Coordinates of C-alpha atoms in Angstrom, one line a residue:
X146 CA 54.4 95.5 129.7
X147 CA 51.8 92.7 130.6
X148 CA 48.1 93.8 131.4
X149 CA 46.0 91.2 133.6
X150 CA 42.5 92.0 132.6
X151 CA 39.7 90.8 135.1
X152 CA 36.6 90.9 134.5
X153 CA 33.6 91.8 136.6
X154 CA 30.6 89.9 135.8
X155 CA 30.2 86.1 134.1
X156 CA 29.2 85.0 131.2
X157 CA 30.0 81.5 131.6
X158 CA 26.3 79.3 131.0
X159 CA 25.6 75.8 131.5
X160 CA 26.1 75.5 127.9
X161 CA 28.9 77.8 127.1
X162 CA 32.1 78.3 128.5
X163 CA 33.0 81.8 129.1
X164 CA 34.4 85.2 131.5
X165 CA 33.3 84.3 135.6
X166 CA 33.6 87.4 137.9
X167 CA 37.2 88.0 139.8
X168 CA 39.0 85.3 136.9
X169 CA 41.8 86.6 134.8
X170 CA 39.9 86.9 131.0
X171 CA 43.0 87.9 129.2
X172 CA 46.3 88.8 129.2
X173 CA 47.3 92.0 127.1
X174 CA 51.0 92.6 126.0
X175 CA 51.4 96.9 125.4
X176 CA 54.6 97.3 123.0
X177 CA 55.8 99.9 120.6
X178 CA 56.5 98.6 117.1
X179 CA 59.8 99.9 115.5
X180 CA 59.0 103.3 113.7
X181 CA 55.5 103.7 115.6
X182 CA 55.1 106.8 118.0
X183 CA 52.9 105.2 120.3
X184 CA 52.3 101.4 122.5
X185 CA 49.2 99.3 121.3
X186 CA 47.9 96.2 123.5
X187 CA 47.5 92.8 121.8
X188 CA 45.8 90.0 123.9
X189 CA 48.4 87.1 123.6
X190 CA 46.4 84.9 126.1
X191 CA 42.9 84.5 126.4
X192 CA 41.1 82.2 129.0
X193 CA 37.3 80.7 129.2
X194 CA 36.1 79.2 132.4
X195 CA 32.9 77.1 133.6
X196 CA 30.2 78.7 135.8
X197 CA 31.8 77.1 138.8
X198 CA 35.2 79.9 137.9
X199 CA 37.6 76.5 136.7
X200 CA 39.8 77.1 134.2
X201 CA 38.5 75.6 130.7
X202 CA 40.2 76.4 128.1
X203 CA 43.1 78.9 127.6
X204 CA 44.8 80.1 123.9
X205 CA 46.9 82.5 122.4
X206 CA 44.2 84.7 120.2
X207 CA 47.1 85.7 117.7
X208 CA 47.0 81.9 116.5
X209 CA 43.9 80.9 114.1
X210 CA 43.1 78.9 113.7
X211 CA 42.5 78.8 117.4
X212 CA 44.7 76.1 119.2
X213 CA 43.1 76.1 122.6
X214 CA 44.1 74.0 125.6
X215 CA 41.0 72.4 127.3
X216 CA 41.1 71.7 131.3
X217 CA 38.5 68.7 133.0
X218 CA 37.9 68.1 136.6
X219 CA 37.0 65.7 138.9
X220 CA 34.7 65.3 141.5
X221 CA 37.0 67.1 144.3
X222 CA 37.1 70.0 141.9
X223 CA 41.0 69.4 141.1
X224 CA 42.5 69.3 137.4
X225 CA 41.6 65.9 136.2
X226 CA 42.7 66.2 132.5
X227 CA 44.1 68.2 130.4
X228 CA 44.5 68.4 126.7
X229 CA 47.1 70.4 124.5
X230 CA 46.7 72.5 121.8
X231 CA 49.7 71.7 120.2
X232 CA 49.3 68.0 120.5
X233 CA 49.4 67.2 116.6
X234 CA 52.3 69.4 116.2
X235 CA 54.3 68.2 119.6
X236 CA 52.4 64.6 120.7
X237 CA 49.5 64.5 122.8
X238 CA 49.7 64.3 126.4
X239 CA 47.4 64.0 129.4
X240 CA 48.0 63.8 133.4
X241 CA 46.2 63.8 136.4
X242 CA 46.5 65.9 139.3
X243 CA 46.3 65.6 143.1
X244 CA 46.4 69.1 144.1
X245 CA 50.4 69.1 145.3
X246 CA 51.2 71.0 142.0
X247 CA 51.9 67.8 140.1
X248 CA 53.8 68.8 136.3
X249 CA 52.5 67.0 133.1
X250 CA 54.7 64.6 131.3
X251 CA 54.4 65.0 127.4
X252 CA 54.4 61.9 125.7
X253 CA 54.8 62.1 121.9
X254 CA 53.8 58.3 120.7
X255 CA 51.4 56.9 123.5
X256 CA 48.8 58.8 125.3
X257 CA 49.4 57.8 128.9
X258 CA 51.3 59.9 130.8
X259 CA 53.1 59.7 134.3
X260 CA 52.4 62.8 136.4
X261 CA 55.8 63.7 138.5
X262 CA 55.2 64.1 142.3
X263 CA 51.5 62.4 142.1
X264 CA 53.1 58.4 142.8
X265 CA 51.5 56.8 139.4
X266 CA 53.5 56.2 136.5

């Protein structure tokens, strides 16, 4: 079973990335291991967020070290950039959104790449 865990107050700074009131912190995965007589949670994704409430950065706490995905935005407040964790292992990518829920297109030798739905290539 997956637990969505919200969190109440923020802790995000100017300086520091971190939980903002009403976001999603982390999500927590309850499961019984073979032999065991009871469920335990482990977070399997944790998020940080700016004091605005944008996403930031998002990871999977089991990794270390940590391989975090990092979010930017533009001006309007929409997802400008975003970097993956997993670029050395898979190939960097990047896109740019324009809000119509554009998908990301990895690219594993150049670091351009054409978002699908947005018109630019």
């Amino acid at each position: 079973m997956l637990v969505f865990v919200y969190v109440t107050s923020t802790t995000a700074t100017g300086f520091a990335f971190g939980n903002h009131t009403g976001q999603v912190a982390q999500i927590k995965q309850w499961a019984t291991d073979p032999g065991a007589s009871a469920a335990t949670a482990t977070v399997v994704t944790q998020y940080a967020f700016d004091t605005a409430g944008r996403l930031r950065e998002e990871w999977d706490p089991r990794i270390s070290p940590g391989l975090k995905t990092a979010y930017t935005y533009g001006s309007a407040g929409r997802t400008a950039r975003g970097r993956s964790a997993f670029a050395a292992r898979r190939g960097p990518w990047w896109g740019r959104c324009d809000g119509r829920g554009a998908r990301y297109r990895q690219q594993p030798v150049q670091l351009k790449a054409a978002v699908e739905g947005s018109g630019n290539a």
